[in-house]
Coordinates of C-alpha atoms (C1' of nucleotides) in Angstrom, one line a residue:
Chain A
M1 CA -7.1 -14.1 18.6
E2 CA -10.0 -16.0 17.3
N3 CA -9.7 -19.7 16.5
S4 CA -9.8 -20.6 12.9
E5 CA -12.3 -23.3 12.0
K6 CA -10.6 -24.0 8.8
P7 CA -8.8 -27.3 8.5
V8 CA -5.0 -27.0 8.6
V9 CA -3.4 -27.9 5.4
S10 CA -0.4 -30.1 5.8
N11 CA 3.0 -28.9 4.6
F12 CA 6.6 -30.3 4.7
I13 CA 7.5 -28.4 7.9
R14 CA 4.5 -29.8 9.7
T15 CA 5.5 -33.2 8.5
I16 CA 9.0 -32.7 10.1
I17 CA 7.5 -31.4 13.3
D18 CA 5.0 -34.3 13.5
R19 CA 7.9 -36.7 13.1
D20 CA 10.1 -35.0 15.7
L21 CA 7.3 -35.0 18.2
E22 CA 6.4 -38.6 17.5
S23 CA 10.0 -39.8 17.8
G24 CA 10.4 -37.9 21.0
K25 CA 13.2 -35.7 19.6
H26 CA 11.2 -32.8 21.1
K27 CA 8.5 -32.6 23.7
K28 CA 7.6 -29.1 22.7
I29 CA 8.5 -27.0 19.8
V30 CA 10.1 -23.5 19.9
T31 CA 10.2 -21.3 16.8
R32 CA 11.2 -17.8 16.4
F33 CA 10.7 -14.8 14.1
P34 CA 14.1 -13.1 13.7
P35 CA 13.8 -9.7 12.0
E36 CA 16.7 -7.4 11.6
P37 CA 15.5 -4.0 12.7
N38 CA 16.6 -2.2 9.6
G39 CA 13.4 -1.6 7.8
Y40 CA 9.6 -2.0 7.9
L41 CA 8.0 -5.4 7.8
H42 CA 6.1 -6.4 4.6
I43 CA 3.7 -9.1 3.6
G44 CA 6.6 -11.5 3.0
H45 CA 7.5 -11.1 6.7
A46 CA 3.8 -11.6 7.5
K47 CA 4.0 -15.0 5.9
S48 CA 7.0 -15.9 8.2
I49 CA 5.3 -14.4 11.2
C50 CA 2.1 -16.4 10.6
L51 CA 4.1 -19.5 10.0
N52 CA 6.3 -19.3 13.1
F53 CA 3.7 -18.1 15.5
G54 CA 1.1 -20.3 13.9
L55 CA 3.1 -23.4 14.3
A56 CA 3.8 -22.6 17.9
R57 CA 0.1 -22.0 18.5
D58 CA -1.1 -25.1 16.7
Y59 CA 1.5 -27.4 18.4
G60 CA 1.2 -25.8 21.9
G61 CA 4.8 -24.5 21.7
V62 CA 6.2 -21.0 21.8
C63 CA 7.5 -18.5 19.3
H64 CA 10.2 -16.0 20.2
L65 CA 10.5 -12.6 18.8
R66 CA 14.2 -12.0 18.3
F67 CA 15.8 -9.0 16.8
D68 CA 18.9 -9.9 14.8
D69 CA 20.7 -6.7 15.6
T70 CA 24.3 -7.4 14.7
N71 CA 24.9 -4.6 12.2
P72 CA 24.6 -1.3 14.1
I73 CA 25.1 1.0 11.1
K74 CA 21.9 -0.2 9.5
E75 CA 19.7 -0.6 12.5
D76 CA 17.5 1.7 14.5
L77 CA 15.1 1.8 17.4
E78 CA 12.5 3.2 15.2
Y79 CA 12.4 -0.1 13.3
V80 CA 12.3 -2.2 16.5
Q81 CA 9.2 -0.4 17.5
S82 CA 7.5 -0.6 14.2
I83 CA 8.2 -4.3 14.0
M84 CA 6.7 -4.9 17.4
E85 CA 3.7 -2.9 16.5
D86 CA 3.2 -4.8 13.3
V87 CA 3.5 -8.2 14.8
R88 CA 1.0 -7.3 17.5
W89 CA -1.3 -5.8 14.9
L90 CA -1.2 -9.0 13.0
G91 CA -2.6 -10.7 16.1
F92 CA 0.4 -12.4 17.6
D93 CA 1.9 -12.3 21.1
W94 CA 5.4 -13.2 22.0
G95 CA 4.6 -13.0 25.7
D96 CA 7.9 -12.8 27.7
N97 CA 9.8 -14.2 24.8
L98 CA 11.4 -11.0 23.5
F99 CA 15.1 -11.3 22.7
Y100 CA 17.9 -9.5 21.0
A101 CA 20.9 -11.1 19.5
S102 CA 22.8 -8.2 21.1
D103 CA 21.9 -9.6 24.5
Y104 CA 24.2 -12.5 23.6
F105 CA 27.2 -10.5 22.5
E106 CA 29.2 -11.4 25.6
Q107 CA 28.4 -15.1 25.3
L108 CA 29.1 -15.0 21.6
Y109 CA 32.4 -13.4 22.3
E110 CA 33.3 -16.2 24.7
F111 CA 32.3 -18.8 22.1
A112 CA 34.6 -17.0 19.6
E113 CA 37.5 -17.4 22.0
M114 CA 36.7 -21.0 22.4
L115 CA 36.9 -21.5 18.6
I116 CA 40.3 -19.8 18.7
Q117 CA 41.4 -22.1 21.5
K118 CA 40.3 -25.1 19.4
G119 CA 42.3 -23.8 16.5
L120 CA 39.0 -23.3 14.6
A121 CA 39.3 -19.5 14.2
F122 CA 42.0 -17.0 13.4
V123 CA 42.5 -13.3 13.2
C124 CA 43.1 -12.3 9.6
D125 CA 44.9 -9.1 8.4
L126 CA 43.6 -9.3 4.9
C127 CA 41.5 -6.3 3.8
Q128 CA 38.1 -6.8 2.4
E129 CA 39.3 -6.7 -1.2
E130 CA 42.1 -9.2 -0.5
I131 CA 39.6 -11.5 1.2
R132 CA 37.5 -11.4 -1.9
E133 CA 40.5 -12.2 -4.1
Y134 CA 41.6 -15.1 -1.8
R135 CA 38.0 -16.5 -1.8
G136 CA 38.3 -17.7 -5.4
T137 CA 35.2 -17.9 -7.6
L138 CA 32.3 -20.2 -8.1
T139 CA 34.4 -22.5 -10.1
V140 CA 37.9 -21.8 -8.8
P141 CA 38.9 -22.8 -5.3
G142 CA 40.1 -20.2 -2.9
K143 CA 43.6 -19.8 -1.4
N144 CA 44.5 -19.9 2.3
S145 CA 45.0 -16.6 4.0
P146 CA 48.7 -16.0 4.9
W147 CA 47.5 -15.3 8.4
R148 CA 45.7 -18.6 8.7
E149 CA 48.4 -20.4 10.7
R150 CA 48.9 -17.9 13.5
S151 CA 49.4 -19.5 16.9
I152 CA 46.5 -19.8 19.2
E153 CA 48.2 -17.4 21.6
E154 CA 48.7 -14.8 18.9
N155 CA 45.1 -15.1 17.7
L156 CA 43.7 -14.8 21.2
D157 CA 45.9 -11.7 21.9
L158 CA 44.9 -10.1 18.6
F159 CA 41.2 -10.9 19.1
R160 CA 41.2 -9.4 22.5
R161 CA 42.9 -6.3 21.2
M162 CA 40.2 -6.1 18.4
R163 CA 37.7 -6.0 21.2
A164 CA 39.7 -3.4 23.0
G165 CA 39.5 -1.1 20.0
E166 CA 43.2 -1.2 19.1
F167 CA 42.6 -1.7 15.4
E168 CA 40.7 0.2 12.8
E169 CA 37.7 -0.9 10.8
G170 CA 38.7 -3.3 8.1
E171 CA 42.2 -3.8 9.5
K172 CA 41.5 -7.2 11.0
S173 CA 38.7 -9.7 11.2
L174 CA 38.1 -13.0 12.9
R175 CA 37.5 -15.9 10.5
A176 CA 36.4 -19.4 11.0
K177 CA 39.0 -21.9 9.8
I178 CA 37.1 -24.3 7.6
D179 CA 38.1 -25.0 4.0
M180 CA 39.1 -22.5 1.3
A181 CA 38.6 -25.2 -1.3
S182 CA 35.0 -25.9 -0.4
P183 CA 32.6 -25.7 -3.3
N184 CA 30.3 -23.9 -0.9
L185 CA 31.6 -20.3 -0.7
N186 CA 30.1 -19.8 2.7
M187 CA 32.6 -22.4 4.0
R188 CA 35.7 -20.7 2.7
D189 CA 36.9 -19.4 6.0
P190 CA 34.0 -17.0 6.5
V191 CA 34.4 -13.9 8.5
I192 CA 32.6 -14.2 11.9
Y193 CA 33.6 -11.0 13.5
R194 CA 34.3 -7.6 12.0
I195 CA 35.4 -4.3 13.5
K196 CA 32.7 -1.6 13.4
K197 CA 33.2 1.5 15.5
A198 CA 29.6 2.4 15.4
E199 CA 27.1 3.1 18.1
H200 CA 24.6 0.3 18.6
H201 CA 21.0 1.1 19.3
R202 CA 21.0 -1.1 22.4
T203 CA 24.6 -1.7 23.5
G204 CA 25.8 1.9 22.7
E205 CA 29.5 2.1 22.5
K206 CA 30.3 -1.0 24.5
W207 CA 31.4 -3.0 21.4
V208 CA 33.6 -2.2 18.5
I209 CA 33.5 -5.7 17.1
Y210 CA 30.2 -7.3 15.9
P211 CA 29.5 -10.9 15.1
M212 CA 28.3 -11.8 11.6
Y213 CA 24.9 -13.3 10.8
D214 CA 25.7 -17.0 10.3
Y215 CA 27.6 -17.2 13.5
T216 CA 25.2 -15.2 15.5
H217 CA 22.0 -16.7 14.2
S218 CA 22.9 -20.3 14.7
L219 CA 24.2 -19.7 18.2
S220 CA 21.3 -17.5 19.2
D221 CA 18.9 -20.2 18.1
A222 CA 20.9 -22.7 20.2
I223 CA 21.0 -20.4 23.2
E224 CA 17.2 -20.0 23.1
C225 CA 16.7 -23.7 22.5
I226 CA 14.9 -23.1 19.3
T227 CA 13.8 -26.5 17.9
H228 CA 12.9 -25.5 14.3
S229 CA 14.6 -22.5 12.8
L230 CA 12.7 -21.6 9.7
C231 CA 14.3 -19.3 7.1
T232 CA 14.1 -18.6 3.5
L233 CA 15.6 -20.5 0.6
E234 CA 18.6 -18.3 0.1
F235 CA 20.0 -19.6 3.4
E236 CA 20.1 -23.1 2.2
D237 CA 23.8 -22.7 1.3
H238 CA 24.4 -21.4 4.8
R239 CA 23.1 -24.4 6.6
P240 CA 26.5 -26.2 6.7
L241 CA 28.0 -23.1 8.4
Y242 CA 25.0 -22.9 10.7
E243 CA 25.7 -26.5 11.7
W244 CA 29.4 -26.1 11.9
C245 CA 28.9 -23.4 14.6
L246 CA 26.7 -25.7 16.6
H247 CA 28.9 -28.7 16.3
N248 CA 32.1 -26.9 17.3
L249 CA 30.8 -25.1 20.4
P250 CA 29.3 -26.3 23.7
V251 CA 25.7 -25.2 22.9
P252 CA 22.7 -26.1 25.0
S253 CA 20.7 -27.4 22.0
Y254 CA 20.8 -28.3 18.4
P255 CA 18.2 -26.4 16.4
Q256 CA 17.3 -27.6 12.9
Q257 CA 17.3 -25.0 10.2
I258 CA 14.6 -25.6 7.6
E259 CA 14.2 -23.4 4.5
F260 CA 11.0 -22.5 2.7
A261 CA 10.3 -20.3 -0.3
R262 CA 9.8 -16.6 0.4
L263 CA 6.6 -15.0 -0.7
N264 CA 6.4 -13.1 -4.0
L265 CA 3.3 -11.2 -4.8
S266 CA 2.3 -10.1 -8.2
H267 CA 2.4 -6.4 -9.1
T268 CA 4.6 -5.5 -6.2
V269 CA 8.1 -5.8 -4.9
M270 CA 9.3 -7.2 -1.6
S271 CA 12.9 -6.2 -1.5
K272 CA 13.7 -3.9 1.4
R273 CA 16.0 -1.9 -0.8
M274 CA 13.5 -1.3 -3.5
L275 CA 10.8 -0.4 -1.0
L276 CA 13.2 2.0 0.6
D277 CA 13.9 3.6 -2.9
L278 CA 10.2 4.1 -3.4
V279 CA 10.0 6.0 -0.2
K280 CA 13.2 7.9 -0.7
N281 CA 12.3 8.9 -4.2
N282 CA 8.8 10.0 -3.2
V283 CA 7.3 7.5 -5.6
V284 CA 5.0 6.7 -2.7
Q285 CA 4.2 8.9 0.3
G286 CA 5.9 6.9 2.9
W287 CA 6.3 3.4 4.4
D288 CA 2.6 3.4 5.2
D289 CA 1.4 4.5 1.8
P290 CA -1.6 2.3 1.3
R291 CA -0.1 1.0 -2.0
M292 CA 2.9 -0.4 -0.2
P293 CA 3.1 -4.1 0.6
T294 CA 4.3 -3.2 4.0
I295 CA 2.3 -4.2 7.0
A296 CA 2.0 -0.5 7.9
G297 CA 0.8 0.2 4.4
M298 CA -1.8 -2.6 4.4
R299 CA -3.0 -1.5 7.8
R300 CA -3.5 2.1 6.6
R301 CA -5.2 0.8 3.4
G302 CA -7.6 -1.0 5.7
F303 CA -6.7 -4.7 5.2
P304 CA -8.0 -6.5 8.3
P305 CA -5.3 -8.5 10.0
A306 CA -7.5 -11.6 10.0
A307 CA -7.5 -11.4 6.2
I308 CA -3.7 -11.4 6.1
R309 CA -3.6 -14.4 8.4
D310 CA -6.1 -16.2 6.2
F311 CA -4.0 -15.3 3.2
A312 CA -0.9 -16.7 4.8
D313 CA -2.8 -20.0 5.5
R314 CA -4.1 -20.2 2.0
I315 CA -0.8 -19.7 0.2
G316 CA 0.7 -22.5 2.2
V317 CA 4.4 -23.2 2.7
A318 CA 6.7 -25.1 0.2
K319 CA 10.1 -25.0 -1.2
A320 CA 9.4 -24.1 -4.8
S321 CA 9.8 -20.4 -5.7
S322 CA 6.4 -19.0 -6.6
L323 CA 4.5 -15.9 -7.4
V324 CA 1.2 -15.5 -5.7
D325 CA -1.6 -13.7 -7.5
F326 CA -2.6 -10.5 -5.8
E327 CA -6.2 -11.5 -6.5
L328 CA -5.9 -14.1 -3.7
L329 CA -5.1 -11.4 -1.1
Q330 CA -8.0 -9.4 -2.4
F331 CA -10.3 -12.4 -2.1
C332 CA -9.2 -12.8 1.6
V333 CA -9.8 -9.2 2.3
R334 CA -13.3 -9.2 0.7
E335 CA -14.2 -12.4 2.5
D336 CA -13.5 -10.9 5.8
L337 CA -15.1 -7.5 5.1
N338 CA -18.2 -9.0 3.6
Q339 CA -18.9 -10.5 7.0
N340 CA -17.8 -7.6 9.1
A341 CA -18.1 -4.3 7.3
K342 CA -21.2 -2.0 7.8
R343 CA -22.9 -1.1 4.6
V344 CA -23.3 2.6 3.9
M345 CA -24.1 4.7 0.8
A346 CA -21.6 7.1 -0.7
V347 CA -21.6 8.6 -4.2
L348 CA -18.1 9.0 -5.6
D349 CA -19.0 10.9 -8.8
P350 CA -22.2 12.7 -8.0
I351 CA -24.9 13.8 -10.4
L352 CA -28.0 15.6 -9.1
L353 CA -31.4 13.8 -9.3
T354 CA -34.6 15.7 -8.7
I355 CA -37.9 14.0 -8.0
E356 CA -40.4 16.3 -9.6
N357 CA -43.4 14.9 -7.9
Y358 CA -41.9 14.8 -4.4
P359 CA -42.9 17.7 -2.1
E360 CA -40.6 20.6 -1.8
N361 CA -38.7 21.0 1.5
S362 CA -40.1 17.8 2.8
F363 CA -37.9 15.0 4.1
E364 CA -38.4 11.5 5.5
E365 CA -36.2 8.8 6.8
F366 CA -35.7 5.2 5.8
E367 CA -34.5 2.4 8.0
A368 CA -31.5 0.6 6.4
I369 CA -29.9 -2.7 7.3
N370 CA -26.3 -2.2 8.3
N371 CA -25.1 -5.6 7.2
P372 CA -27.2 -8.3 5.6
E373 CA -24.6 -10.9 6.5
D374 CA -24.8 -10.0 10.2
P375 CA -28.2 -9.4 11.8
D376 CA -26.5 -8.2 15.0
A377 CA -25.1 -5.2 13.1
G378 CA -28.6 -3.6 13.4
T379 CA -30.1 -0.8 11.3
R380 CA -29.8 2.9 10.9
M381 CA -32.0 5.7 9.6
I382 CA -31.0 7.6 6.5
P383 CA -32.6 10.8 5.3
F384 CA -34.3 11.3 2.0
G385 CA -35.6 14.3 0.1
K386 CA -36.6 15.7 -3.2
Q387 CA -33.0 16.2 -4.4
L388 CA -30.5 13.4 -4.3
Y389 CA -27.1 12.5 -5.6
I390 CA -26.6 9.4 -7.6
E391 CA -23.6 7.9 -9.3
R392 CA -22.9 9.4 -12.7
E393 CA -22.0 5.9 -13.8
D394 CA -25.5 4.7 -12.9
F395 CA -27.1 6.7 -15.6
A396 CA -26.9 6.0 -19.3
E397 CA -28.5 8.2 -21.9
E398 CA -28.1 5.5 -24.4
P399 CA -28.1 2.3 -22.4
P400 CA -26.1 -0.7 -23.7
K401 CA -27.8 -4.1 -24.0
G402 CA -28.5 -5.6 -20.6
W403 CA -28.4 -2.3 -18.7
F404 CA -30.4 -2.4 -15.4
R405 CA -29.7 1.0 -14.2
L406 CA -31.2 4.4 -14.9
S407 CA -31.8 5.6 -18.4
P408 CA -34.5 7.8 -20.1
G409 CA -37.9 6.3 -19.4
A410 CA -36.5 3.5 -17.3
E411 CA -37.5 2.7 -13.7
V412 CA -35.0 1.8 -11.0
R413 CA -35.1 1.3 -7.3
L414 CA -33.3 3.7 -5.0
K415 CA -32.0 1.4 -2.4
H416 CA -34.2 1.3 0.7
A417 CA -36.4 4.1 -0.7
Y418 CA -38.6 4.5 -3.8
Y419 CA -38.8 3.5 -7.4
V420 CA -38.0 6.3 -9.7
T421 CA -38.5 6.8 -13.4
C422 CA -36.3 9.1 -15.5
K423 CA -38.3 11.8 -17.2
E424 CA -35.8 14.3 -18.4
V425 CA -32.1 15.0 -18.7
I426 CA -30.7 18.5 -18.2
K427 CA -27.3 19.4 -19.8
D428 CA -25.0 22.3 -19.7
A429 CA -23.6 24.2 -22.7
Q430 CA -20.9 21.6 -23.2
G431 CA -23.5 18.8 -23.3
K432 CA -22.5 17.4 -19.9
I433 CA -25.4 16.1 -17.9
T434 CA -26.0 18.3 -14.9
E435 CA -29.3 17.0 -13.6
I436 CA -31.7 14.1 -14.0
I437 CA -35.4 14.7 -13.5
C438 CA -37.5 11.8 -12.3
T439 CA -40.8 10.9 -10.8
H440 CA -41.2 8.5 -8.0
D441 CA -44.0 6.0 -7.3
P442 CA -45.2 6.8 -3.7
Q443 CA -46.5 3.2 -3.6
S444 CA -43.0 1.9 -3.8
R445 CA -42.0 3.4 -0.4
G446 CA -39.5 1.1 1.3
G447 CA -38.4 -0.5 -1.9
S448 CA -41.3 -2.6 -3.2
T449 CA -44.8 -2.1 -4.5
P450 CA -48.2 -3.7 -3.9
D451 CA -48.3 -5.0 -7.5
K452 CA -45.0 -6.8 -6.9
R453 CA -43.6 -5.5 -10.2
R454 CA -40.0 -6.4 -10.7
V455 CA -37.4 -3.7 -11.0
K456 CA -34.0 -5.1 -12.1
G457 CA -31.8 -2.2 -11.1
T458 CA -31.1 -0.9 -7.6
I459 CA -28.9 2.1 -7.2
H460 CA -27.4 3.9 -4.2
W461 CA -27.9 7.6 -3.4
V462 CA -27.5 10.2 -0.8
S463 CA -29.8 13.1 0.1
A464 CA -28.4 16.3 -1.4
A465 CA -29.6 18.3 1.6
H466 CA -27.9 16.0 4.1
A467 CA -24.8 14.7 2.4
A468 CA -21.3 15.5 3.6
D469 CA -18.4 16.1 1.2
A470 CA -15.5 13.7 1.3
E471 CA -12.2 12.9 -0.3
V472 CA -11.9 9.4 -1.5
R473 CA -8.6 7.8 -2.5
L474 CA -8.8 5.0 -4.9
Y475 CA -5.9 2.6 -4.9
E476 CA -4.8 0.0 -7.4
Q477 CA -1.8 -2.2 -7.9
L478 CA 1.5 -0.3 -7.6
F479 CA 3.1 -1.7 -10.7
T480 CA 1.8 -2.6 -14.2
L481 CA 4.2 -5.6 -14.4
A482 CA 2.8 -8.7 -12.7
D483 CA 6.1 -10.4 -12.1
M484 CA 8.5 -7.7 -11.0
S485 CA 11.4 -10.2 -11.2
E486 CA 11.1 -9.8 -14.9
M487 CA 12.0 -6.1 -15.0
E488 CA 14.2 -5.2 -17.9
E489 CA 17.9 -4.7 -17.3
G490 CA 18.7 -1.2 -16.1
K491 CA 15.1 -0.4 -15.2
A492 CA 13.9 0.5 -11.7
P493 CA 10.6 -0.5 -10.2
E494 CA 9.3 3.1 -10.6
D495 CA 9.6 2.7 -14.4
Y496 CA 6.7 0.2 -14.0
M497 CA 4.6 2.4 -11.8
N498 CA 0.9 2.1 -12.4
P499 CA -0.3 5.6 -13.2
E500 CA -3.7 4.6 -11.9
S501 CA -2.3 3.3 -8.6
L502 CA -3.8 6.4 -6.8
K503 CA -6.7 8.4 -7.9
V504 CA -8.0 11.1 -5.5
L505 CA -11.6 12.1 -5.8
T506 CA -12.5 15.3 -3.9
H507 CA -16.2 16.0 -4.1
C508 CA -17.7 12.7 -3.1
K509 CA -21.0 12.8 -1.3
I510 CA -21.4 10.6 1.8
E511 CA -24.2 9.7 4.2
P512 CA -24.1 12.2 7.1
S513 CA -23.3 9.5 9.6
L514 CA -20.1 8.6 7.9
A515 CA -18.4 11.9 8.7
S516 CA -18.1 10.8 12.3
A517 CA -16.4 7.5 11.4
E518 CA -13.4 6.5 13.5
K519 CA -10.0 6.6 11.8
G520 CA -9.4 3.1 10.5
E521 CA -13.1 2.1 10.6
R522 CA -14.1 0.0 7.6
F523 CA -17.2 0.1 5.6
Q524 CA -18.8 -1.2 2.5
F525 CA -19.8 1.6 0.2
L526 CA -22.8 -0.1 -1.3
R527 CA -22.1 -1.5 -4.8
Q528 CA -18.6 0.0 -4.9
G529 CA -16.2 -1.6 -2.6
Y530 CA -14.8 -1.6 0.9
F531 CA -13.4 1.7 2.3
C532 CA -11.7 2.7 5.4
A533 CA -11.4 6.1 7.1
D534 CA -7.8 7.2 6.6
L535 CA -5.4 8.6 9.2
D536 CA -6.1 12.0 7.6
H537 CA -9.8 11.6 8.2
S538 CA -11.7 14.0 10.5
P539 CA -15.4 14.9 10.8
E540 CA -14.7 18.3 9.3
K541 CA -12.7 16.8 6.4
P542 CA -13.7 13.2 5.8
V543 CA -11.1 11.0 3.9
F544 CA -11.6 7.4 2.9
N545 CA -9.3 4.9 1.3
R546 CA -10.6 2.3 -1.0
I547 CA -9.4 -1.0 0.4
V548 CA -10.7 -3.2 -2.4
T549 CA -13.5 -3.0 -5.0
L550 CA -16.5 -5.3 -4.9
K551 CA -16.5 -8.0 -7.6
D552 CA -18.2 -6.4 -10.6
G553 CA -20.2 -8.8 -12.7
W554 CA -21.4 -6.1 -15.0
A555 CA -17.8 -4.9 -15.7
R556 CA -16.8 -8.5 -16.4
Q557 CA -19.7 -9.0 -18.8
Q558 CA -18.7 -5.8 -20.6
R559 CA -15.1 -6.8 -20.9
K560 CA -16.1 -10.0 -22.6
Q561 CA -17.7 -8.1 -25.5
Chain B
rU1 C1' 31.0 -24.7 -17.4
rG2 C1' 31.6 -25.4 -9.0
rG3 C1' 27.9 -26.0 -5.2
rG4 C1' 22.9 -25.9 -3.3
rA5 C1' 17.7 -26.2 -4.4
rU6 C1' 13.0 -26.6 -7.2
rG7 C1' 9.6 -28.4 -11.3
rU8 C1' 1.7 -31.1 -10.0
rC9 C1' -4.5 -27.2 -13.3
rG10 C1' -3.7 -20.1 -15.5
rU11 C1' -2.0 -19.2 -10.0
rC12 C1' -1.0 -21.3 -5.0
rU13 C1' -1.0 -26.0 -2.8
rA14 C1' -2.2 -31.5 -1.2
rA15 C1' -1.1 -36.6 -2.2
rC16 C1' 4.8 -39.9 0.9
rG17 C1' 3.9 -47.0 -4.3
rG18 C1' -2.8 -47.9 -4.8
rU19 C1' -9.2 -43.3 -7.8
rA20 C1' -4.2 -36.7 -8.9
rG21 C1' -7.7 -33.5 -4.4
rG22 C1' -8.6 -28.3 -2.5
rA23 C1' -8.4 -22.9 -2.9
rC24 C1' -8.2 -18.5 -6.0
rA25 C1' -8.9 -17.0 -10.9
rG26 C1' -12.2 -18.8 -15.3
rC27 C1' -16.8 -20.5 -17.6
rG28 C1' -22.3 -21.6 -17.2
rG29 C1' -26.7 -21.3 -14.4
rA30 C1' -30.1 -20.2 -10.0
rC31 C1' -31.3 -16.6 -6.6
rU32 C1' -31.1 -11.5 -5.0
rC33 C1' -33.9 -4.4 -2.6
rU34 C1' -25.9 -4.3 -3.6
rG35 C1' -24.8 -6.5 -11.5
rG36 C1' -22.3 -7.7 -4.1
rA37 C1' -23.1 -12.0 -1.1
rU38 C1' -25.0 -17.0 -1.4
rC39 C1' -26.0 -21.7 -4.0
rC40 C1' -25.4 -25.2 -7.9
rG41 C1' -22.8 -27.0 -12.0
rU42 C1' -18.3 -27.1 -15.2
rA43 C1' -13.4 -27.1 -17.6
rC44 C1' -8.3 -27.3 -16.7
rG45 C1' -2.4 -30.3 -14.3
rU46 C1' 2.1 -34.4 -12.6
rG47 C1' 8.8 -30.5 -17.4
rG48 C1' 10.7 -34.6 -21.0
rG49 C1' 12.8 -39.6 -22.3
rG50 C1' 14.0 -44.4 -20.5
rG51 C1' 13.5 -48.1 -16.5
rU52 C1' 11.6 -50.9 -11.8
rU53 C1' 6.5 -52.6 -10.4
rC54 C1' 0.3 -55.8 -10.9
rA55 C1' 0.4 -50.5 -10.0
rA56 C1' 4.7 -44.4 -10.4
rA57 C1' 3.5 -37.4 -9.2
rU58 C1' 5.9 -40.7 -5.7
rC59 C1' 11.5 -45.3 -6.6
rC60 C1' 16.0 -45.6 -10.2
rU61 C1' 18.3 -43.2 -14.5
rC62 C1' 19.5 -39.6 -18.2
rC63 C1' 18.0 -35.0 -20.0
rC64 C1' 15.7 -30.1 -19.9
rA65 C1' 14.1 -25.6 -17.4
rU66 C1' 14.1 -22.2 -13.4
rC67 C1' 16.0 -20.1 -8.8
rC68 C1' 20.0 -19.1 -5.1
rC69 C1' 25.5 -18.4 -3.8
rA70 C1' 31.8 -15.1 -5.0
rG71 C1' 29.2 -8.6 1.7
rC72 C1' 33.9 -7.4 7.0
rC73 C1' 24.7 -7.3 4.9
rA74 C1' 20.8 -10.2 7.0

RNA sequence: UGGGAUGUCGUCUAACGGUAGGACAGCGGACUCUGGAUCCGUACGUGGGGGUUCAAAUCCUCCCAUCCCAGCCA
């Protein structure tokens, strides 16, 4: 991936790493991105991916991709594959460092026997509900399990029989022996192994007991010699247990867990459960619906991966919970696309414009610059004729104050082509404008005149004889509520659905060259926004997604009045 | 009312006892064959009260607010 020329902004994690490197605690850093393969990755994960892989890159260390696959009933190979695709698409490479917690199951099992040998773990016969009762509450200490004082021999025997499949799910569990009176509920003899007679996507039916997250994660980090184990704030309370595991077992290294605030983005949700509900209830059209904050959705929408990386850099990393404005992401997307997207002309809501003094059945071509920000992008030829389509919005029969575009008697520039002046407006029986009659100034060919007269308005157009029809999908924010954590009691995200989040336009007129766009190819539709050829796009049936609009100074000015 | 954390412009984030800075959003202007881009200018902040200090966002103290935790999920 390309080097970023932007200065790196310091954050508390970099401060810790700087200190550890300076003190000699570590020579090289090792981080990891540890997803559970139970769903699709979203922009919140992208923050974590950019953080972990970015630190490894900046400090000359490495970052592992490790699947935290300890709960077979929720996990699936489909998710493993989508996660790898998403990480790669974002521009990161884990090289040989692909790991699975399930690869450590045997080692983890041996560690568990060691805990039993040390009297630090016991097999408990309490059922799930009883465990909950014995755990106490936030303010009331828990009670010891009646099975807490079993002998080491008995525990070992029972645990081995758990592994052998002699007990049913829920019948027994292995628990760490810590402190039922701890004010930290995670330390009240947490379950570290449970029986699950489920097929695992990688280990098949080899195991009927599976280790729990806290136990697995700390030890996996240690096994991989992770130096800095970055996770989100809700695991702060788990850190004592993370450290308990490391301190009580002969691990090869002592990773440091550091917590940071997860990303919240305005007008969307980040919880896997809520996203799953949107998909299941057909509120959106799938995990890759362009409105989804999933990486797959953003990819389909047309967000460039570099823009997402830039976004991750700009939001920074800190410990305070925050809600980032969606506008910042849009800014990053525009900034990338302004540099990189080819300019083309497309008319979303066409109205016919006829140039009465232009010869019948005569056509010519104009050379158009592909990208004024990038001379290397070259030029292309665009056809022009007597009849054109222009944007209905670019004509006003009674123009408001400050209007630069077309109106009766007014002259505007057709981008790259001629100046035209509106002479007449033709309407149907309902009073709807069906055609605009203009004259052009032949002297203005190419977009300027010998007399150098100024024309304020420049509008886009396509030749009616050459245009292709296209479907264009306009996307906006998924929800009307900015801070979705403020949803009312009993309401679901879909109750806040933005009715304008998807608008499908079916008879848009596009430059002929656009029909042959590649799927995923991004363009600026002049004066309107950035668009990308959708997965559904084909030369016979062009389909474009609006990635993001252009900033609209006119609209802003209108809003103020 | 147990424990863990966090409060800096509207938003995100720097500053680590020494001029509160940047970015987005906003506002004003210049320029423009995209009302885009670009450029210039501008406003806006340390949750509150005490204290230590020549000097406090930073240290101490009390208060307030917000977030997280009672899965055999991660």
